[in-house]
PDB file of C-alpha atoms and ligand atoms in Angstrom:
ATOM      1  CA  MET A   1     102.819  77.340  97.453  1.00  0.00           C
ATOM      2  CA  ARG A   2     104.028  80.887  97.893  1.00  0.00           C
ATOM      3  CA  ARG A   3     101.447  83.509  96.933  1.00  0.00           C
ATOM      4  CA  ILE A   4     102.729  86.320  94.768  1.00  0.00           C
ATOM      5  CA  LEU A   5     102.890  89.643  96.580  1.00  0.00           C
ATOM      6  CA  VAL A   6     103.019  92.995  94.833  1.00  0.00           C
ATOM      7  CA  ALA A   7     103.885  95.821  97.217  1.00  0.00           C
ATOM      8  CA  GLY A   8     103.925  99.512  96.392  1.00  0.00           C
ATOM      9  CA  ASN A   9     106.403 101.683  98.256  1.00  0.00           C
ATOM     10  CA  TRP A  10     105.284 105.271  97.849  1.00  0.00           C
ATOM     11  CA  LYS A  11     108.344 106.630  99.617  1.00  0.00           C
ATOM     12  CA  MET A  12     108.089 110.365 100.457  1.00  0.00           C
ATOM     13  CA  ASN A  13     105.533 110.979  97.751  1.00  0.00           C
ATOM     14  CA  THR A  14     101.854 111.932  97.466  1.00  0.00           C
ATOM     15  CA  GLY A  15      99.871 114.710  99.003  1.00  0.00           C
ATOM     16  CA  ARG A  16      96.822 113.848 101.004  1.00  0.00           C
ATOM     17  CA  ALA A  17      94.261 114.064  98.180  1.00  0.00           C
ATOM     18  CA  GLU A  18      96.577 112.185  95.786  1.00  0.00           C
ATOM     19  CA  ALA A  19      97.130 109.414  98.341  1.00  0.00           C
ATOM     20  CA  ILE A  20      93.377 108.968  98.799  1.00  0.00           C
ATOM     21  CA  GLU A  21      92.771 108.927  95.073  1.00  0.00           C
ATOM     22  CA  LEU A  22      95.592 106.405  94.450  1.00  0.00           C
ATOM     23  CA  ALA A  23      94.414 104.063  97.191  1.00  0.00           C
ATOM     24  CA  SER A  24      90.778 104.389  96.159  1.00  0.00           C
ATOM     25  CA  GLY A  25      91.625 103.481  92.595  1.00  0.00           C
ATOM     26  CA  LEU A  26      93.346 100.312  93.788  1.00  0.00           C
ATOM     27  CA  VAL A  27      90.448  99.374  96.009  1.00  0.00           C
ATOM     28  CA  GLU A  28      88.079  99.825  93.094  1.00  0.00           C
ATOM     29  CA  GLN A  29      90.102  97.541  90.883  1.00  0.00           C
ATOM     30  CA  HIS A  30      91.407  95.146  93.499  1.00  0.00           C
ATOM     31  CA  GLY A  31      88.773  95.278  96.183  1.00  0.00           C
ATOM     32  CA  THR A  32      88.397  91.537  96.527  1.00  0.00           C
ATOM     33  CA  ALA A  33      91.148  88.968  96.882  1.00  0.00           C
ATOM     34  CA  GLY A  34      92.568  87.664  93.638  1.00  0.00           C
ATOM     35  CA  PRO A  35      95.504  85.381  92.820  1.00  0.00           C
ATOM     36  CA  VAL A  36      98.000  88.029  93.913  1.00  0.00           C
ATOM     37  CA  ASP A  37      98.422  89.765  97.285  1.00  0.00           C
ATOM     38  CA  VAL A  38      98.553  93.545  96.981  1.00  0.00           C
ATOM     39  CA  MET A  39     100.001  95.984  99.482  1.00  0.00           C
ATOM     40  CA  ILE A  40     100.706  99.710  99.657  1.00  0.00           C
ATOM     41  CA  ALA A  41     103.103 101.634 101.890  1.00  0.00           C
ATOM     42  CA  PRO A  42     102.055 105.317 102.073  1.00  0.00           C
ATOM     43  CA  PRO A  43     103.927 107.892 104.099  1.00  0.00           C
ATOM     44  CA  PHE A  44     103.263 107.776 107.864  1.00  0.00           C
ATOM     45  CA  VAL A  45     101.046 110.864 107.899  1.00  0.00           C
ATOM     46  CA  TRP A  46      98.510 109.333 105.512  1.00  0.00           C
ATOM     47  CA  LEU A  47      98.352 105.892 107.093  1.00  0.00           C
ATOM     48  CA  ASP A  48      95.327 106.611 109.289  1.00  0.00           C
ATOM     49  CA  THR A  49      93.414 108.075 106.315  1.00  0.00           C
ATOM     50  CA  ILE A  50      94.465 105.321 103.901  1.00  0.00           C
ATOM     51  CA  ALA A  51      93.610 102.622 106.472  1.00  0.00           C
ATOM     52  CA  ALA A  52      90.038 103.847 106.253  1.00  0.00           C
ATOM     53  CA  VAL A  53      90.135 103.731 102.460  1.00  0.00           C
ATOM     54  CA  VAL A  54      91.418 100.129 102.226  1.00  0.00           C
ATOM     55  CA  ARG A  55      89.456  98.757 105.195  1.00  0.00           C
ATOM     56  CA  GLY A  56      87.395  95.767 104.179  1.00  0.00           C
ATOM     57  CA  SER A  57      89.232  95.379 100.812  1.00  0.00           C
ATOM     58  CA  ALA A  58      92.023  93.013  99.776  1.00  0.00           C
ATOM     59  CA  VAL A  59      94.555  95.869  99.647  1.00  0.00           C
ATOM     60  CA  GLN A  60      96.940  95.500 102.608  1.00  0.00           C
ATOM     61  CA  LEU A  61      98.681  98.366 104.365  1.00  0.00           C
ATOM     62  CA  ALA A  62     102.343  98.776 105.324  1.00  0.00           C
ATOM     63  CA  ALA A  63     104.464 101.453 106.969  1.00  0.00           C
ATOM     64  CA  GLN A  64     107.786 102.293 105.367  1.00  0.00           C
ATOM     65  CA  ASN A  65     109.715 102.160 108.650  1.00  0.00           C
ATOM     66  CA  ALA A  66     109.267 101.885 112.382  1.00  0.00           C
ATOM     67  CA  TRP A  67     111.520 102.526 115.374  1.00  0.00           C
ATOM     68  CA  CYS A  68     112.925  99.733 117.559  1.00  0.00           C
ATOM     69  CA  GLU A  69     111.423 100.832 120.932  1.00  0.00           C
ATOM     70  CA  PRO A  70     107.678 100.673 121.713  1.00  0.00           C
ATOM     71  CA  SER A  71     107.530 104.225 123.164  1.00  0.00           C
ATOM     72  CA  GLY A  72     109.587 106.866 124.813  1.00  0.00           C
ATOM     73  CA  ALA A  73     111.775 109.878 124.224  1.00  0.00           C
ATOM     74  CA  PHE A  74     112.579 109.401 120.550  1.00  0.00           C
ATOM     75  CA  THR A  75     111.581 112.661 118.948  1.00  0.00           C
ATOM     76  CA  GLY A  76     110.296 112.268 115.437  1.00  0.00           C
ATOM     77  CA  GLU A  77     110.124 108.484 115.491  1.00  0.00           C
ATOM     78  CA  VAL A  78     107.129 106.165 115.128  1.00  0.00           C
ATOM     79  CA  SER A  79     106.974 102.783 116.906  1.00  0.00           C
ATOM     80  CA  ALA A  80     105.873  99.471 115.525  1.00  0.00           C
ATOM     81  CA  GLU A  81     103.041  99.482 118.034  1.00  0.00           C
ATOM     82  CA  MET A  82     101.792 102.817 116.649  1.00  0.00           C
ATOM     83  CA  VAL A  83     102.037 101.434 113.148  1.00  0.00           C
ATOM     84  CA  ALA A  84      99.985  98.408 114.167  1.00  0.00           C
ATOM     85  CA  GLY A  85      97.514 100.633 116.040  1.00  0.00           C
ATOM     86  CA  VAL A  86      96.828 102.748 113.030  1.00  0.00           C
ATOM     87  CA  GLY A  87      95.733  99.685 111.025  1.00  0.00           C
ATOM     88  CA  CYS A  88      98.916  98.485 109.334  1.00  0.00           C
ATOM     89  CA  GLY A  89      99.569  94.791 109.165  1.00  0.00           C
ATOM     90  CA  TRP A  90     103.040  95.311 107.716  1.00  0.00           C
ATOM     91  CA  VAL A  91     106.221  97.311 107.872  1.00  0.00           C
ATOM     92  CA  ILE A  92     109.062  97.668 105.374  1.00  0.00           C
ATOM     93  CA  LEU A  93     112.464  97.618 107.151  1.00  0.00           C
ATOM     94  CA  GLY A  94     116.066  97.984 105.969  1.00  0.00           C
ATOM     95  CA  HIS A  95     115.201  99.767 102.715  1.00  0.00           C
ATOM     96  CA  SER A  96     118.492 100.865 101.047  1.00  0.00           C
ATOM     97  CA  GLU A  97     117.449 104.512 101.179  1.00  0.00           C
ATOM     98  CA  ARG A  98     117.235 104.216 104.987  1.00  0.00           C
ATOM     99  CA  ARG A  99     120.511 102.303 105.075  1.00  0.00           C
ATOM    100  CA  GLN A 100     122.360 104.747 102.825  1.00  0.00           C
ATOM    101  CA  LEU A 101     120.774 108.111 103.601  1.00  0.00           C
ATOM    102  CA  LEU A 102     119.140 107.814 106.961  1.00  0.00           C
ATOM    103  CA  GLY A 103     121.542 105.962 109.167  1.00  0.00           C
ATOM    104  CA  ASP A 104     120.052 102.459 109.390  1.00  0.00           C
ATOM    105  CA  THR A 105     122.915 100.090 110.192  1.00  0.00           C
ATOM    106  CA  ASP A 106     122.691  96.308 109.961  1.00  0.00           C
ATOM    107  CA  GLU A 107     122.414  96.205 113.723  1.00  0.00           C
ATOM    108  CA  LEU A 108     119.655  98.827 113.919  1.00  0.00           C
ATOM    109  CA  VAL A 109     117.670  97.064 111.195  1.00  0.00           C
ATOM    110  CA  GLY A 110     117.922  93.889 113.268  1.00  0.00           C
ATOM    111  CA  ARG A 111     116.549  95.666 116.315  1.00  0.00           C
ATOM    112  CA  LYS A 112     113.713  97.171 114.303  1.00  0.00           C
ATOM    113  CA  VAL A 113     112.804  93.781 112.823  1.00  0.00           C
ATOM    114  CA  THR A 114     112.651  92.233 116.288  1.00  0.00           C
ATOM    115  CA  ALA A 115     110.541  95.114 117.568  1.00  0.00           C
ATOM    116  CA  ALA A 116     108.146  94.847 114.615  1.00  0.00           C
ATOM    117  CA  PHE A 117     107.603  91.125 115.166  1.00  0.00           C
ATOM    118  CA  SER A 118     107.015  91.803 118.900  1.00  0.00           C
ATOM    119  CA  ALA A 119     104.281  94.302 117.890  1.00  0.00           C
ATOM    120  CA  GLY A 120     102.590  91.652 115.855  1.00  0.00           C
ATOM    121  CA  LEU A 121     103.456  93.081 112.424  1.00  0.00           C
ATOM    122  CA  GLU A 122     104.556  91.243 109.344  1.00  0.00           C
ATOM    123  CA  VAL A 123     107.887  92.479 108.036  1.00  0.00           C
ATOM    124  CA  ILE A 124     109.384  93.084 104.606  1.00  0.00           C
ATOM    125  CA  LEU A 125     113.111  92.977 105.212  1.00  0.00           C
ATOM    126  CA  CYS A 126     115.046  94.637 102.364  1.00  0.00           C
ATOM    127  CA  VAL A 127     118.570  93.657 101.373  1.00  0.00           C
ATOM    128  CA  GLY A 128     120.689  94.559  98.371  1.00  0.00           C
ATOM    129  CA  GLU A 129     124.157  95.303  97.129  1.00  0.00           C
ATOM    130  CA  THR A 130     125.576  98.507  95.627  1.00  0.00           C
ATOM    131  CA  ARG A 131     127.034  98.645  92.195  1.00  0.00           C
ATOM    132  CA  GLU A 132     130.573  98.717  93.624  1.00  0.00           C
ATOM    133  CA  GLN A 133     129.835  95.631  95.697  1.00  0.00           C
ATOM    134  CA  ARG A 134     128.419  93.780  92.674  1.00  0.00           C
ATOM    135  CA  GLU A 135     131.450  94.740  90.609  1.00  0.00           C
ATOM    136  CA  ALA A 136     133.747  93.508  93.380  1.00  0.00           C
ATOM    137  CA  ASP A 137     131.886  90.202  93.355  1.00  0.00           C
ATOM    138  CA  GLU A 138     130.603  90.742  96.877  1.00  0.00           C
ATOM    139  CA  THR A 139     126.860  90.451  96.182  1.00  0.00           C
ATOM    140  CA  ASP A 140     126.328  87.150  97.974  1.00  0.00           C
ATOM    141  CA  VAL A 141     128.417  88.195 100.973  1.00  0.00           C
ATOM    142  CA  VAL A 142     126.551  91.475 101.361  1.00  0.00           C
ATOM    143  CA  LEU A 143     123.150  89.759 101.051  1.00  0.00           C
ATOM    144  CA  THR A 144     124.086  87.140 103.602  1.00  0.00           C
ATOM    145  CA  ARG A 145     125.360  89.774 106.037  1.00  0.00           C
ATOM    146  CA  GLN A 146     122.272  91.961 105.775  1.00  0.00           C
ATOM    147  CA  LEU A 147     119.882  89.031 105.962  1.00  0.00           C
ATOM    148  CA  LEU A 148     121.516  87.446 108.993  1.00  0.00           C
ATOM    149  CA  ALA A 149     121.903  90.757 110.826  1.00  0.00           C
ATOM    150  CA  GLY A 150     118.213  91.580 110.137  1.00  0.00           C
ATOM    151  CA  LEU A 151     117.197  88.210 111.545  1.00  0.00           C
ATOM    152  CA  GLU A 152     119.707  88.102 114.342  1.00  0.00           C
ATOM    153  CA  SER A 153     117.130  87.827 117.158  1.00  0.00           C
ATOM    154  CA  VAL A 154     114.252  86.411 115.091  1.00  0.00           C
ATOM    155  CA  ASP A 155     113.301  82.822 115.961  1.00  0.00           C
ATOM    156  CA  ALA A 156     111.623  80.352 113.738  1.00  0.00           C
ATOM    157  CA  GLY A 157     108.340  80.815 115.596  1.00  0.00           C
ATOM    158  CA  VAL A 158     107.550  84.172 114.012  1.00  0.00           C
ATOM    159  CA  VAL A 159     109.363  83.803 110.698  1.00  0.00           C
ATOM    160  CA  ASP A 160     106.116  82.914 108.944  1.00  0.00           C
ATOM    161  CA  ARG A 161     105.486  86.722 109.204  1.00  0.00           C
ATOM    162  CA  LEU A 162     108.657  87.499 107.215  1.00  0.00           C
ATOM    163  CA  VAL A 163     108.984  88.536 103.602  1.00  0.00           C
ATOM    164  CA  VAL A 164     112.462  89.290 102.203  1.00  0.00           C
ATOM    165  CA  ALA A 165     112.930  91.859  99.393  1.00  0.00           C
ATOM    166  CA  TYR A 166     116.023  91.710  97.189  1.00  0.00           C
ATOM    167  CA  GLU A 167     116.657  95.250  95.986  1.00  0.00           C
ATOM    168  CA  PRO A 168     119.928  95.847  94.259  1.00  0.00           C
ATOM    169  CA  VAL A 169     120.795  99.436  95.150  1.00  0.00           C
ATOM    170  CA  TRP A 170     121.989 100.166  91.594  1.00  0.00           C
ATOM    171  CA  ALA A 171     118.556  99.285  90.240  1.00  0.00           C
ATOM    172  CA  ILE A 172     116.475 101.435  92.555  1.00  0.00           C
ATOM    173  CA  GLY A 173     114.977 104.432  90.843  1.00  0.00           C
ATOM    174  CA  THR A 174     117.602 104.266  88.090  1.00  0.00           C
ATOM    175  CA  GLY A 175     115.640 102.537  85.322  1.00  0.00           C
ATOM    176  CA  LEU A 176     118.233  99.765  85.446  1.00  0.00           C
ATOM    177  CA  THR A 177     116.777  96.388  86.308  1.00  0.00           C
ATOM    178  CA  ALA A 178     118.552  93.211  87.387  1.00  0.00           C
ATOM    179  CA  THR A 179     118.371  90.663  84.594  1.00  0.00           C
ATOM    180  CA  THR A 180     116.214  87.648  85.341  1.00  0.00           C
ATOM    181  CA  VAL A 181     119.420  85.615  85.753  1.00  0.00           C
ATOM    182  CA  GLN A 182     120.869  88.151  88.274  1.00  0.00           C
ATOM    183  CA  ALA A 183     117.575  88.279  90.203  1.00  0.00           C
ATOM    184  CA  GLU A 184     117.076  84.546  90.273  1.00  0.00           C
ATOM    185  CA  SER A 185     120.637  83.960  91.397  1.00  0.00           C
ATOM    186  CA  ALA A 186     120.349  86.469  94.291  1.00  0.00           C
ATOM    187  CA  HIS A 187     116.962  85.064  95.306  1.00  0.00           C
ATOM    188  CA  ALA A 188     118.199  81.487  95.276  1.00  0.00           C
ATOM    189  CA  HIS A 189     121.140  82.543  97.389  1.00  0.00           C
ATOM    190  CA  LEU A 190     118.845  84.252  99.939  1.00  0.00           C
ATOM    191  CA  ARG A 191     116.622  81.201 100.090  1.00  0.00           C
ATOM    192  CA  ASN A 192     119.646  79.009 100.746  1.00  0.00           C
ATOM    193  CA  GLN A 193     120.649  81.286 103.580  1.00  0.00           C
ATOM    194  CA  LEU A 194     117.165  81.040 105.094  1.00  0.00           C
ATOM    195  CA  ALA A 195     117.576  77.250 105.021  1.00  0.00           C
ATOM    196  CA  VAL A 196     120.924  77.571 106.814  1.00  0.00           C
ATOM    197  CA  ARG A 197     119.585  80.075 109.334  1.00  0.00           C
ATOM    198  CA  TYR A 198     116.322  78.179 109.992  1.00  0.00           C
ATOM    199  CA  ASN A 199     115.439  75.129 108.000  1.00  0.00           C
ATOM    200  CA  SER A 200     114.302  74.111 104.477  1.00  0.00           C
ATOM    201  CA  ASN A 201     110.622  74.434 105.381  1.00  0.00           C
ATOM    202  CA  VAL A 202     111.089  78.082 106.327  1.00  0.00           C
ATOM    203  CA  ALA A 203     113.214  78.680 103.239  1.00  0.00           C
ATOM    204  CA  GLU A 204     110.520  77.130 100.986  1.00  0.00           C
ATOM    205  CA  ALA A 205     107.691  79.048 102.587  1.00  0.00           C
ATOM    206  CA  THR A 206     109.269  82.516 102.736  1.00  0.00           C
ATOM    207  CA  ARG A 207     108.420  84.893  99.960  1.00  0.00           C
ATOM    208  CA  ILE A 208     111.316  86.769  98.380  1.00  0.00           C
ATOM    209  CA  LEU A 209     110.331  89.878  96.392  1.00  0.00           C
ATOM    210  CA  TYR A 210     112.404  91.647  93.752  1.00  0.00           C
ATOM    211  CA  GLY A 211     112.617  95.438  93.806  1.00  0.00           C
ATOM    212  CA  GLY A 212     114.416  97.931  91.580  1.00  0.00           C
ATOM    213  CA  SER A 213     112.783  99.638  88.594  1.00  0.00           C
ATOM    214  CA  VAL A 214     110.001  97.103  88.318  1.00  0.00           C
ATOM    215  CA  LYS A 215     107.659  98.290  85.560  1.00  0.00           C
ATOM    216  CA  PRO A 216     104.647  96.799  83.759  1.00  0.00           C
ATOM    217  CA  ASP A 217     106.896  95.624  80.915  1.00  0.00           C
ATOM    218  CA  ASN A 218     109.499  93.757  82.975  1.00  0.00           C
ATOM    219  CA  ALA A 219     107.351  92.482  85.855  1.00  0.00           C
ATOM    220  CA  ALA A 220     106.143  89.282  84.211  1.00  0.00           C
ATOM    221  CA  ASP A 221     109.659  88.186  83.235  1.00  0.00           C
ATOM    222  CA  LEU A 222     111.053  88.802  86.726  1.00  0.00           C
ATOM    223  CA  MET A 223     108.218  87.079  88.489  1.00  0.00           C
ATOM    224  CA  SER A 224     108.381  84.077  86.177  1.00  0.00           C
ATOM    225  CA  GLN A 225     111.640  83.104  87.894  1.00  0.00           C
ATOM    226  CA  PRO A 226     111.125  80.215  90.325  1.00  0.00           C
ATOM    227  CA  ASN A 227     112.538  82.090  93.356  1.00  0.00           C
ATOM    228  CA  VAL A 228     110.948  85.455  92.631  1.00  0.00           C
ATOM    229  CA  ASP A 229     107.716  85.636  94.589  1.00  0.00           C
ATOM    230  CA  GLY A 230     106.596  89.176  93.808  1.00  0.00           C
ATOM    231  CA  ALA A 231     107.763  92.734  93.553  1.00  0.00           C
ATOM    232  CA  LEU A 232     108.442  95.767  95.734  1.00  0.00           C
ATOM    233  CA  VAL A 233     107.618  98.627  93.427  1.00  0.00           C
ATOM    234  CA  GLY A 234     108.661 102.250  93.950  1.00  0.00           C
ATOM    235  CA  GLY A 235     108.153 104.738  91.148  1.00  0.00           C
ATOM    236  CA  ALA A 236     105.625 102.643  89.199  1.00  0.00           C
ATOM    237  CA  SER A 237     103.426 102.309  92.269  1.00  0.00           C
ATOM    238  CA  LEU A 238     102.624 106.029  92.203  1.00  0.00           C
ATOM    239  CA  SER A 239     100.216 105.599  89.289  1.00  0.00           C
ATOM    240  CA  ALA A 240      97.213 103.333  89.709  1.00  0.00           C
ATOM    241  CA  GLU A 241      97.482 102.479  86.014  1.00  0.00           C
ATOM    242  CA  SER A 242     101.088 101.207  86.097  1.00  0.00           C
ATOM    243  CA  PHE A 243     100.705  99.549  89.528  1.00  0.00           C
ATOM    244  CA  LEU A 244      97.587  97.729  88.383  1.00  0.00           C
ATOM    245  CA  ALA A 245      99.379  96.667  85.186  1.00  0.00           C
ATOM    246  CA  ILE A 246     102.138  95.137  87.325  1.00  0.00           C
ATOM    247  CA  ILE A 247      99.521  93.322  89.436  1.00  0.00           C
ATOM    248  CA  GLU A 248      97.973  92.083  86.206  1.00  0.00           C
ATOM    249  CA  ALA A 249     101.378  90.881  84.935  1.00  0.00           C
ATOM    250  CA  ALA A 250     101.961  89.181  88.292  1.00  0.00           C
ATOM    251  CA  SER A 251      98.630  87.362  88.045  1.00  0.00           C
ATOM    252  CA  GLY A 252      99.829  85.611  84.931  1.00  0.00           C
ATOM    253  CA  ALA A 253     103.267  84.846  86.252  1.00  0.00           C
TER     254      ALA A 253
HETATM  255  P1  PGA B 301     111.853 101.788  92.180  1.00  0.00           P
HETATM  256  O1  PGA B 301     111.986 101.584  93.749  1.00  0.00           O
HETATM  257  O2  PGA B 301     110.792 100.826  91.729  1.00  0.00           O
HETATM  258  O3  PGA B 301     111.470 103.213  92.002  1.00  0.00           O
HETATM  259  O4  PGA B 301     113.182 101.481  91.615  1.00  0.00           O
HETATM  260  C1  PGA B 301     111.931 100.339  94.348  1.00  0.00           C
HETATM  261  C2  PGA B 301     112.109 100.476  95.833  1.00  0.00           C
HETATM  262  O5  PGA B 301     112.918 101.279  96.295  1.00  0.00           O
HETATM  263  O6  PGA B 301     111.385  99.777  96.639  1.00  0.00           O
END
């Protein structure tokens, strides 16, 4: 059985006090483990502080990115080892904003994924097509390419620490959401590709999250799909109320 995971990607949002308040609110409401796994990904600069807030609770902590080398002359970067050292169990890699705005190529994402696994982290690997690619009927091809490039050097021994997130670029922050049929189809495709790359056990065990304008009112529908194992939530994770409502919806899915 795959446990549902609801992850909040705060992106480059929250000031220090706001971050503490948001995390504290979640810990208050979701301090002990329930039927759904809950994770938050604050900006790097708050990770140390937020690690202290969530310590001992069921709220798990992720970084939004990490570099592909453990240390060295990479001004402005943060390594997976540093992320692990600050108390994160997880890192999000290959988010479309990094791919589109910040220079993450398929190849670089693959190197980051490998480095993150080496550092002992669990990884949320994001993949997703643009609107143009969907309209050109290239969705499956793009998803396959991004998935396989991300997992290029990842062997089956560590893949139990992998979560995949399907995030159609056209749905991120736009208020547009994939229909349940579109989401289920993409997730089923990704699961098939995991079976081809590894084996059917890996494919069956790996959680595949949906991301892209997930809100309290569409979360239950999306997560009721057989291959949708949770959500990666951006905008709606910035309010404890709406994030908790999504967790609540997920609990019934
Ligand atoms: P959104 O972002 O929920 O604001 O669309 C999702 C994401 O980018 O992870």
